[in-house]
mmCIF file of C-alpha atoms in Angstrom:
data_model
loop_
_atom_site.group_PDB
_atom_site.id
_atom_site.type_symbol
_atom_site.label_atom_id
_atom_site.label_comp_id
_atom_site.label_asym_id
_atom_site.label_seq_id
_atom_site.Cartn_x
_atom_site.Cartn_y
_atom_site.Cartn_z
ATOM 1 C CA UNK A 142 114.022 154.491 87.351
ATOM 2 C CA UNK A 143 115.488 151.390 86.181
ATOM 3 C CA UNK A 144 117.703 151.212 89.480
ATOM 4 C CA UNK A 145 114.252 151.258 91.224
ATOM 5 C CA UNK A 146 112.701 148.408 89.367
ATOM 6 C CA UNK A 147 115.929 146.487 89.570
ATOM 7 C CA UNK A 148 115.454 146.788 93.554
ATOM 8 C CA UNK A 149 111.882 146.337 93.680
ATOM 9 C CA UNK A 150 111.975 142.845 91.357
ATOM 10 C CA UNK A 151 115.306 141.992 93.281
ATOM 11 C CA UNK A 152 112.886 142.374 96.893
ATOM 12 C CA UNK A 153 109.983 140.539 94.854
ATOM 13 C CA UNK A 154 112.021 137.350 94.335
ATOM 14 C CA UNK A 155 113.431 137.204 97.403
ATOM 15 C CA UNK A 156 109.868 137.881 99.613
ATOM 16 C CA UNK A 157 109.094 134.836 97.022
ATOM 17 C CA UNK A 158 111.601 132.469 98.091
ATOM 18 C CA UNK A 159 111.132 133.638 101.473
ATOM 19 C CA UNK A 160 107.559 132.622 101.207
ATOM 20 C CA UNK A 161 108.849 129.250 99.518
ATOM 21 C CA UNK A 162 111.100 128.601 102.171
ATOM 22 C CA UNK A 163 108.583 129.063 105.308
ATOM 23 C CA UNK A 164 105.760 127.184 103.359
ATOM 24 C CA UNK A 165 108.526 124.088 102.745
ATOM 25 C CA UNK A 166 109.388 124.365 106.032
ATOM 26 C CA UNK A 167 105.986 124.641 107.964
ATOM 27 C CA UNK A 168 104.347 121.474 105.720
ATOM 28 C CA UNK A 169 105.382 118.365 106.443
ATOM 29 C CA UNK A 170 104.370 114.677 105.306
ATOM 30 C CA UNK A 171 104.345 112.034 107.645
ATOM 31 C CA UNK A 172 104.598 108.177 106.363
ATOM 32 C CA UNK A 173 102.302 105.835 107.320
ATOM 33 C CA UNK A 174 103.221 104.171 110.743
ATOM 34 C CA UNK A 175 105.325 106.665 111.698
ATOM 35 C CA UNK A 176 104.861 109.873 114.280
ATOM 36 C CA UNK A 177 106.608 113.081 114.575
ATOM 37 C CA UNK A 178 107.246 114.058 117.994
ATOM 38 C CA UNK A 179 107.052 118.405 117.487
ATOM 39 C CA UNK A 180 108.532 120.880 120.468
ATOM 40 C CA UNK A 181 108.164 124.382 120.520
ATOM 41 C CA UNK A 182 110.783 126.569 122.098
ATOM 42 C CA UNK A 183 112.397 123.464 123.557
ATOM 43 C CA UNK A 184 109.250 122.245 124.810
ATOM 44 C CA UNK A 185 106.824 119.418 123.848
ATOM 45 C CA UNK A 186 103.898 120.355 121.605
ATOM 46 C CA UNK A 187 102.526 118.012 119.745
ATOM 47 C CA UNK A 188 102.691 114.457 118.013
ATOM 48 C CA UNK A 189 102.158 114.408 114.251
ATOM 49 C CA UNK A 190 100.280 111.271 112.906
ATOM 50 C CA UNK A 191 100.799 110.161 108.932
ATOM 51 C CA UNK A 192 99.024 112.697 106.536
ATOM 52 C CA UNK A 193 99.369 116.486 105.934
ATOM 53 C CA UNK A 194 100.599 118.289 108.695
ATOM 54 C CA UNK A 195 101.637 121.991 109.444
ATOM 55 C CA UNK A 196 104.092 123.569 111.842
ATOM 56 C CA UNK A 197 105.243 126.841 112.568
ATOM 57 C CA UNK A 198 108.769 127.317 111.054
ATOM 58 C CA UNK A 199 111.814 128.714 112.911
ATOM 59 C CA UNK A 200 109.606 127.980 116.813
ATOM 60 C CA UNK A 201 108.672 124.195 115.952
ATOM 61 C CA UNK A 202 111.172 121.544 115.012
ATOM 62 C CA UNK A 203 110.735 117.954 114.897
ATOM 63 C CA UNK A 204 112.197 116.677 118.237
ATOM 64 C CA UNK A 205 111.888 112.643 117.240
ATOM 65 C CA UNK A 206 111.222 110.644 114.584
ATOM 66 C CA UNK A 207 109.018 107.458 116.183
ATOM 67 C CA UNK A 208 108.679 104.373 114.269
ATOM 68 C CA UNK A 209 105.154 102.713 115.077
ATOM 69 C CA UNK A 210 105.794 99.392 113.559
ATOM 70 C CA UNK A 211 106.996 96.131 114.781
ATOM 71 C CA UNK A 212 110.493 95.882 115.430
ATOM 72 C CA UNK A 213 112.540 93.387 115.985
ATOM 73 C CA UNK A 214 115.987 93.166 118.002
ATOM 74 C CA UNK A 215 118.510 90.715 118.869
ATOM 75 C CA UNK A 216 119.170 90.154 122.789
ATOM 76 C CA UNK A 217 123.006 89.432 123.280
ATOM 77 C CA UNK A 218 123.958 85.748 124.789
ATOM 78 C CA UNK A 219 124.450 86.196 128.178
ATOM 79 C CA UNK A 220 125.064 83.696 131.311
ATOM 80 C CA UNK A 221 122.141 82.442 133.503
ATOM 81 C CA UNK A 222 121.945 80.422 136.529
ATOM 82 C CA UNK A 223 119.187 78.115 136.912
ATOM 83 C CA UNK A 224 117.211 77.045 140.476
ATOM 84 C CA UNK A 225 119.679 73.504 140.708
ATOM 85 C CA UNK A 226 122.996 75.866 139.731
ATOM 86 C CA UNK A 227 123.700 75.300 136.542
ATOM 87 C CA UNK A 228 125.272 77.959 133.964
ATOM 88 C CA UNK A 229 123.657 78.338 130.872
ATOM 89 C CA UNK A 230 124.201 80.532 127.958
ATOM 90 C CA UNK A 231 121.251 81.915 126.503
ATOM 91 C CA UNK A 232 120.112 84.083 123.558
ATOM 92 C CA UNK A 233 116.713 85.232 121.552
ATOM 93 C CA UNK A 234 115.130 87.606 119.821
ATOM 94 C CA UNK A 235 112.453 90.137 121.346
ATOM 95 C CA UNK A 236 109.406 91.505 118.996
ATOM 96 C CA UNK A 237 108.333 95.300 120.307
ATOM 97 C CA UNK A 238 106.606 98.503 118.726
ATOM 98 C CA UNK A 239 106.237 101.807 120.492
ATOM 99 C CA UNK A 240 102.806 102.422 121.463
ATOM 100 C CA UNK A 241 103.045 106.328 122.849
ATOM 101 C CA UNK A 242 105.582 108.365 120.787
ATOM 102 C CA UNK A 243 105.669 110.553 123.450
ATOM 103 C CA UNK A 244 106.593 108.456 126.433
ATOM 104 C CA UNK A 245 109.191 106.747 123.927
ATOM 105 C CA UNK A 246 110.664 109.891 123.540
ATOM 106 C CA UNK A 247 110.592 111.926 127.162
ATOM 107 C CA UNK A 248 110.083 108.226 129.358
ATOM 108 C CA UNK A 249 113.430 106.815 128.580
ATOM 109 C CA UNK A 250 117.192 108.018 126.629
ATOM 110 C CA UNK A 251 117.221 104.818 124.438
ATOM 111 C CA UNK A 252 114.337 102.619 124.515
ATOM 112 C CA UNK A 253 115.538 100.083 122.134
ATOM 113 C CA UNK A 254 118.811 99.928 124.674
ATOM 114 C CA UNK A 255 116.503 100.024 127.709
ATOM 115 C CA UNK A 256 113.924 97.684 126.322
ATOM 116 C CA UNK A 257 117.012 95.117 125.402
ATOM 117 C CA UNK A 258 118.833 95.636 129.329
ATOM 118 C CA UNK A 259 115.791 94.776 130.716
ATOM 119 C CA UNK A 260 115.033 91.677 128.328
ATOM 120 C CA UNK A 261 118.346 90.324 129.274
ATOM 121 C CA UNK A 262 117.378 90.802 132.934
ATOM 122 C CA UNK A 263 114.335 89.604 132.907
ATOM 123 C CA UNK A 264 115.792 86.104 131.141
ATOM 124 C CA UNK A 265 118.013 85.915 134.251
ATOM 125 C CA UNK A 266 115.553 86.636 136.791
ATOM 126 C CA UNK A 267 113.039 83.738 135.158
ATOM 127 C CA UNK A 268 115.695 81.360 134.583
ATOM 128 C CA UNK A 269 117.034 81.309 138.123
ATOM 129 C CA UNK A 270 113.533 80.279 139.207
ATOM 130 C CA UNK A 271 113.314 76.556 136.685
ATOM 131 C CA UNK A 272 115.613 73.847 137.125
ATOM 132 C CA UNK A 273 117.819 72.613 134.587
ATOM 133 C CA UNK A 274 115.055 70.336 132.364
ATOM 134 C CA UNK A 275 112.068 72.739 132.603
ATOM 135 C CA UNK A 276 114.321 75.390 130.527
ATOM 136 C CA UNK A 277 113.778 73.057 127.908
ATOM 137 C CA UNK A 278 110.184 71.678 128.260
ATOM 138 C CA UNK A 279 108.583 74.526 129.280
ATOM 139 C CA UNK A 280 110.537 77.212 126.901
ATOM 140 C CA UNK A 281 107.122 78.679 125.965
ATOM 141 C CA UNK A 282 106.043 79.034 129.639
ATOM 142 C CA UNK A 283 109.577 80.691 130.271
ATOM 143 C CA UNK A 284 108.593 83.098 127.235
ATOM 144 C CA UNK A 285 105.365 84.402 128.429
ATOM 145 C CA UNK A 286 106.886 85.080 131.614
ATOM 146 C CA UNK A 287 109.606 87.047 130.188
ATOM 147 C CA UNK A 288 107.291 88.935 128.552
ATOM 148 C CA UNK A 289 104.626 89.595 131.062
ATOM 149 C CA UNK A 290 107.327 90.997 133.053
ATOM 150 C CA UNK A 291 108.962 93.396 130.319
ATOM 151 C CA UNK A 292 105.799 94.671 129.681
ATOM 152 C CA UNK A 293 104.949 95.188 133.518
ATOM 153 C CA UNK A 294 108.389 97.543 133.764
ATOM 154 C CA UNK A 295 108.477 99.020 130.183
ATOM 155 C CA UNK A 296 104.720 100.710 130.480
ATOM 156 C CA UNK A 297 106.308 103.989 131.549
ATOM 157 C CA UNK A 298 108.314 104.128 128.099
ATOM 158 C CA UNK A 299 105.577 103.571 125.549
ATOM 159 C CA UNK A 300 106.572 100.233 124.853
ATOM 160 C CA UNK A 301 104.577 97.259 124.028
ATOM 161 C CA UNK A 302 106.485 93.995 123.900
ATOM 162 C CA UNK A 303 104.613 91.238 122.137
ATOM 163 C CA UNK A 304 106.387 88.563 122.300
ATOM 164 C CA UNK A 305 110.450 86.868 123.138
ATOM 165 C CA UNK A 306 111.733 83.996 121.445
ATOM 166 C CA UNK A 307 114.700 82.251 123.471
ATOM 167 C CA UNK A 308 117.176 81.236 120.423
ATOM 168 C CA UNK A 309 119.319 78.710 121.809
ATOM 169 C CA UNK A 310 120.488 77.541 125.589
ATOM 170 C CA UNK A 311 123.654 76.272 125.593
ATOM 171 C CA UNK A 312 124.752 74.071 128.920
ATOM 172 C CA UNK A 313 128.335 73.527 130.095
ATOM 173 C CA UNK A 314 129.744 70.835 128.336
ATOM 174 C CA UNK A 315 129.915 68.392 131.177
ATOM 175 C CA UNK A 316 126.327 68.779 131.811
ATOM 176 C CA UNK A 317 125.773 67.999 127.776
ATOM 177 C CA UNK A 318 127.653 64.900 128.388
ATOM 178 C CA UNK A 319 125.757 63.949 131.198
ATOM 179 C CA UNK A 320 122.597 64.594 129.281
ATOM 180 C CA UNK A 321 123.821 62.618 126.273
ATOM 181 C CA UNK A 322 124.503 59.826 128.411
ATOM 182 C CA UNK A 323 121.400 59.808 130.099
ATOM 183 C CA UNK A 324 119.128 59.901 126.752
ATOM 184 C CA UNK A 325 121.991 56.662 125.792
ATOM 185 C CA UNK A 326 120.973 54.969 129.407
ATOM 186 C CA UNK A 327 116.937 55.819 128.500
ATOM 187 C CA UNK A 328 116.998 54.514 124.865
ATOM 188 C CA UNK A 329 118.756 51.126 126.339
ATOM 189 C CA UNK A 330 116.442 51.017 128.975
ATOM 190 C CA UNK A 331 113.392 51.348 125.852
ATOM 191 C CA UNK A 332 115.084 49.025 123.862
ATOM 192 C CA UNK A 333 115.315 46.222 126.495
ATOM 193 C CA UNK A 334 111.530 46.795 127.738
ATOM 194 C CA UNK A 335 110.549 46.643 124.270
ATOM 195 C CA UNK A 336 112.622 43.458 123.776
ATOM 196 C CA UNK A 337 111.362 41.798 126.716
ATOM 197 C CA UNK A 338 107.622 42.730 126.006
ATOM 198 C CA UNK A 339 108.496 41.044 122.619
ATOM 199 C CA UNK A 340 109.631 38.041 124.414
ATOM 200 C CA UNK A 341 106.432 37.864 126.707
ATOM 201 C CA UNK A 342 104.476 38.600 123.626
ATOM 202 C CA UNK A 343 106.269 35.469 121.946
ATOM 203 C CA UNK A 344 105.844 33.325 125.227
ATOM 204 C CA UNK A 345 102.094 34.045 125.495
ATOM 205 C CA UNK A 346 101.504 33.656 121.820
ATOM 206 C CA UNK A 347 103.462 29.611 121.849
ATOM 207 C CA UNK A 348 101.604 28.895 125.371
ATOM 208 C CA UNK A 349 98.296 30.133 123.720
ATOM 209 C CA UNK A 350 98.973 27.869 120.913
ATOM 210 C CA UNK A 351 100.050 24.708 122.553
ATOM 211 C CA UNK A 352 96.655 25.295 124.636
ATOM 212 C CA UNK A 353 94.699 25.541 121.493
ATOM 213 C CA UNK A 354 96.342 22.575 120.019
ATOM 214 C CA UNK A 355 96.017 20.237 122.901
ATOM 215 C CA UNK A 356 91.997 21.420 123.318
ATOM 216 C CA UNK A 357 91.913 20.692 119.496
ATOM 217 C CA UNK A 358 93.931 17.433 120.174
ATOM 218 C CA UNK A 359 91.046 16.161 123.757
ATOM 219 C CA UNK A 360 88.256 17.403 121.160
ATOM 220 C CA UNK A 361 89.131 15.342 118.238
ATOM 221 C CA UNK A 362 90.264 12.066 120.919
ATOM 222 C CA UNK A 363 86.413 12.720 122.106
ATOM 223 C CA UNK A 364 84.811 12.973 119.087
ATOM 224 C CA UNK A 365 86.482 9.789 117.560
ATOM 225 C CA UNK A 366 85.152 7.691 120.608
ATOM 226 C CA UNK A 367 81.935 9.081 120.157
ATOM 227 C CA UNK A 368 81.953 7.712 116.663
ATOM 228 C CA UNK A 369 83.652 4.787 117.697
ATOM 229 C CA UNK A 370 81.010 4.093 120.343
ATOM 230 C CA UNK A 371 77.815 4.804 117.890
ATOM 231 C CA UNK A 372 79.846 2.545 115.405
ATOM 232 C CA UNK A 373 79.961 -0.223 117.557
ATOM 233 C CA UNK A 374 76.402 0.309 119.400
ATOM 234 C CA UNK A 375 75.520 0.312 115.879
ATOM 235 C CA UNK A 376 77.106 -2.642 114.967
ATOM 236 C CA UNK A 377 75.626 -4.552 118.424
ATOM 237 C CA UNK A 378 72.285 -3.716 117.311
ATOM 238 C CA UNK A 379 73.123 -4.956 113.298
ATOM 239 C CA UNK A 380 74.058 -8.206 114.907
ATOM 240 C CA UNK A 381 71.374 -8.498 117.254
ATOM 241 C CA UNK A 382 68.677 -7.816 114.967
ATOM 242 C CA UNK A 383 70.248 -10.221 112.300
ATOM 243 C CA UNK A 384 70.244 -12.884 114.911
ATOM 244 C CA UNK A 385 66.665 -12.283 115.739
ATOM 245 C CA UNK A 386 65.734 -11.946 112.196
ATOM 246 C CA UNK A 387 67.640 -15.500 111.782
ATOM 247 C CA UNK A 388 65.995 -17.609 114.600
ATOM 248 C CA UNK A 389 62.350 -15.476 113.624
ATOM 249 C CA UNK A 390 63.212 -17.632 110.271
ATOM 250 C CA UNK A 391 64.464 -21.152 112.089
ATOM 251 C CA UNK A 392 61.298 -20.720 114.007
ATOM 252 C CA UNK A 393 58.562 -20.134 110.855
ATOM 253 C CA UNK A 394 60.531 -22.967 109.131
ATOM 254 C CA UNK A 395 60.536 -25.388 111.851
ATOM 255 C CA UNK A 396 56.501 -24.737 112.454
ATOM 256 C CA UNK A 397 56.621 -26.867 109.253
ATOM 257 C CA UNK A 398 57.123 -30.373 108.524
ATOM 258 C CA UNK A 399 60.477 -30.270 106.307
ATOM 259 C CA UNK A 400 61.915 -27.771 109.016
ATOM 260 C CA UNK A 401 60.928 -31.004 111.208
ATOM 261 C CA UNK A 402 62.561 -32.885 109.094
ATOM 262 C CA UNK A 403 65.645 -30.571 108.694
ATOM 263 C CA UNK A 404 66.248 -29.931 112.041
ATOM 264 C CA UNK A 405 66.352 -33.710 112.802
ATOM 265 C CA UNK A 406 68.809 -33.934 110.416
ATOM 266 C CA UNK A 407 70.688 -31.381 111.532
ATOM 267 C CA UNK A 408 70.686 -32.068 115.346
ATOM 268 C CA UNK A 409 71.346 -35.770 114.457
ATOM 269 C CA UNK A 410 74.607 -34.159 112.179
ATOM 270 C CA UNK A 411 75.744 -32.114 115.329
ATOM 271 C CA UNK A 412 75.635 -35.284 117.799
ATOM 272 C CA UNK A 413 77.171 -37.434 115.420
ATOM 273 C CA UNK A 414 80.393 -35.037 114.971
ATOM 274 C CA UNK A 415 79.880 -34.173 119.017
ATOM 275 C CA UNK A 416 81.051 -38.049 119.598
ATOM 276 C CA UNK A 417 83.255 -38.152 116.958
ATOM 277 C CA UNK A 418 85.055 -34.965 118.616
ATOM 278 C CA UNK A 419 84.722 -36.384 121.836
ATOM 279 C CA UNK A 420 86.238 -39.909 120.496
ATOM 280 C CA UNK A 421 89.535 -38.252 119.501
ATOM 281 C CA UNK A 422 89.981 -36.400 122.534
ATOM 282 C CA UNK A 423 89.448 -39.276 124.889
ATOM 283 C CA UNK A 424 89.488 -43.271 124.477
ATOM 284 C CA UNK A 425 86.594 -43.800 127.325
ATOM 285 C CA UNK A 426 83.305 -42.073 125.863
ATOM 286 C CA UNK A 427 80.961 -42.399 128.496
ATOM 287 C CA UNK A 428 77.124 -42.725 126.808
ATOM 288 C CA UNK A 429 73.835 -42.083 128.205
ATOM 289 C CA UNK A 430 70.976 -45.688 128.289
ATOM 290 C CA UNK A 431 69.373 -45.564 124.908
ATOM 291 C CA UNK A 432 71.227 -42.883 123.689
ATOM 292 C CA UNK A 433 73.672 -45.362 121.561
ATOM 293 C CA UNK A 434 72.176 -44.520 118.841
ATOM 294 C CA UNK A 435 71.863 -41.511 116.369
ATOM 295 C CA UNK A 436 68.064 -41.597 116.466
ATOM 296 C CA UNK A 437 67.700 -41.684 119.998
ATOM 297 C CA UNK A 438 69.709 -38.671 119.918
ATOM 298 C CA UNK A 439 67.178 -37.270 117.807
ATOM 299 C CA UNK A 440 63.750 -38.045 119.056
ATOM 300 C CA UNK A 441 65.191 -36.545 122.546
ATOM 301 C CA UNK A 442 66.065 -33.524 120.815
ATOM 302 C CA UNK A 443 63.127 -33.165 119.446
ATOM 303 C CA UNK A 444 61.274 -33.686 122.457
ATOM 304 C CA UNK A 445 63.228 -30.806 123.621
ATOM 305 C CA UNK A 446 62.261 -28.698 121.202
ATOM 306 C CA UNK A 447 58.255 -29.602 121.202
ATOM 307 C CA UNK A 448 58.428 -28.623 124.753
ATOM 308 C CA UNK A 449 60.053 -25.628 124.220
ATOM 309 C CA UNK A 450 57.567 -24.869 122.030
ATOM 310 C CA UNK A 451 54.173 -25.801 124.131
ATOM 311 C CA UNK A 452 55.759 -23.479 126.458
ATOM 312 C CA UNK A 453 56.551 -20.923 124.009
#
């Protein structure tokens, strides 16, 4: 009897670790971004998404293990010919994820291997049609190309690439030289255009100013005979109204008796020192009849001047 419940607990614990074993090995967890890739017999059945999932043990087996997140892999330098013939050396980095488990799996052996072939392929194929200077001002154009092509051929395999970074390009060394020198030869050829631009700049600015300092120079010469001109039209007309204002007063004055009187006097002063100038410049003095005398000399005058004034 005790045989028999030895046996049956002995059969108990093992149907129990039996049961243990098939329910371990028919749950599985998948992690987030990932995909199980399940055949049955050898054959494809399913694709297990993250979460719970079940499988039958001992007919199903987990055939790949798919990572569904962004990956990134290094594409090997490699040589390149460009469109004018020259050899470059080129690397970069290409950014992928697998889109279809499945077609990752059953499309291709190795897609990461595949996927990195044709990237290196595709570089050569893109960089044989640029010349030498597009490679390196149009590296993003060359990019998009490489991978609108990669995704063109690699849609079989699941693969999605999103996007190719080209690392470095690396010329002979005789073509660096002749690049160095030419970037020497174009910041000369800046320097000296900037130079003379400074020098036409310089010329422009002293002609500008001798220009403004000579129309300064006619504009100040102009003004000054303006004012020189008013001055002395100003000065003419002073004079010539003092004059008037001077013979308006000789005339009031000799409308009177003592101007009479004064002017006789002074006319009869004037021909007095008249002969007596005349007497030292000459020893003949050659007289008018009646006019020997100092009052004669007057009452003419003043005849003169009584006319003058009738007519007046």
């Amino acid at each position: 009897m005790e045989e028999l419940l030895s046996y049956i607990l002995s059969v108990q614990t093992l149907v129990l670790v039996l049961v243990i074993f098939l329910l371990k090995s028919s749950i599985k967890f998948v992690p987030q971004n990932q995909a199980y890739v399940i055949e049955r017999f050898g054959k494809y059945q399913s694709t297990k998404e993250a979460g719970l999932n079940f499988i039958l043990p001992f007919i199903d087996r987990i055939s790949a293990d798919r990572s569904l997140k962004e990956q990134a892999v290094d594409v090997p330098e490699q040589s390149a010919i460009t469109k004018d013939n020259i050899s470059l050396h080129v690397d970069g980095v290409l950014y992928f994820r697998v889109l279809d488990p499945y077609k990752a799996t059953y499309g291709v052996d190795d897609y990461v291997f595949a996927v990195t072939q044709l990237a290196q392929t595709t570089m050569r194929s893109e960089l044989g049609k640029m010349e030498l200077d597009k490679t390196f001002e149009e590296r993003d154009v060359l990019n998009t190309n490489i991978v609108a092509s990669i995704n063109d051929a690699a849609g079989p395999w699941g693969i999605q690439v999103l996007r190719y970074e080209i690392k470095d390009i690396v010329p002979p060394q005789s073509v660096m030289e002749a690049m160095e020198a030419q970037m020497k030869a174009e910041r000369v050829k800046r320097a000296q255009i900037l130079e003379s631009e400074g020098d036409r700049q310089a010329a422009i600015n002293r002609a500008e100013g001798e220009k403004a300092s000579v129309v300064l120079a006619a504009e100040a010469d102009k003004e000054e005979q303006v004012l020189r001109a008013e001055g002395e039209a100003k000065a003419i007309v002073a004079v010539a109204s003092a004059q008037a204002e001077a013979l308006r007063q000789v005339g009031e004055a000799a409308a009177t008796e003592e101007g009479q009187k004064a002017i006789q006097l002074d006319l009869a002063s004037k021909a007095i020192e008249a002969k007596r100038a005349i007497a030292k410049e000459s020893s003949v003095v050659l007289l008018p009849d009646g006019a020997t005398e100092a009052s004669a000399v007057v009452a003419q005058a003043m005849t003169i001047i009584q006319q003058m004034s009738k007519g007046s």
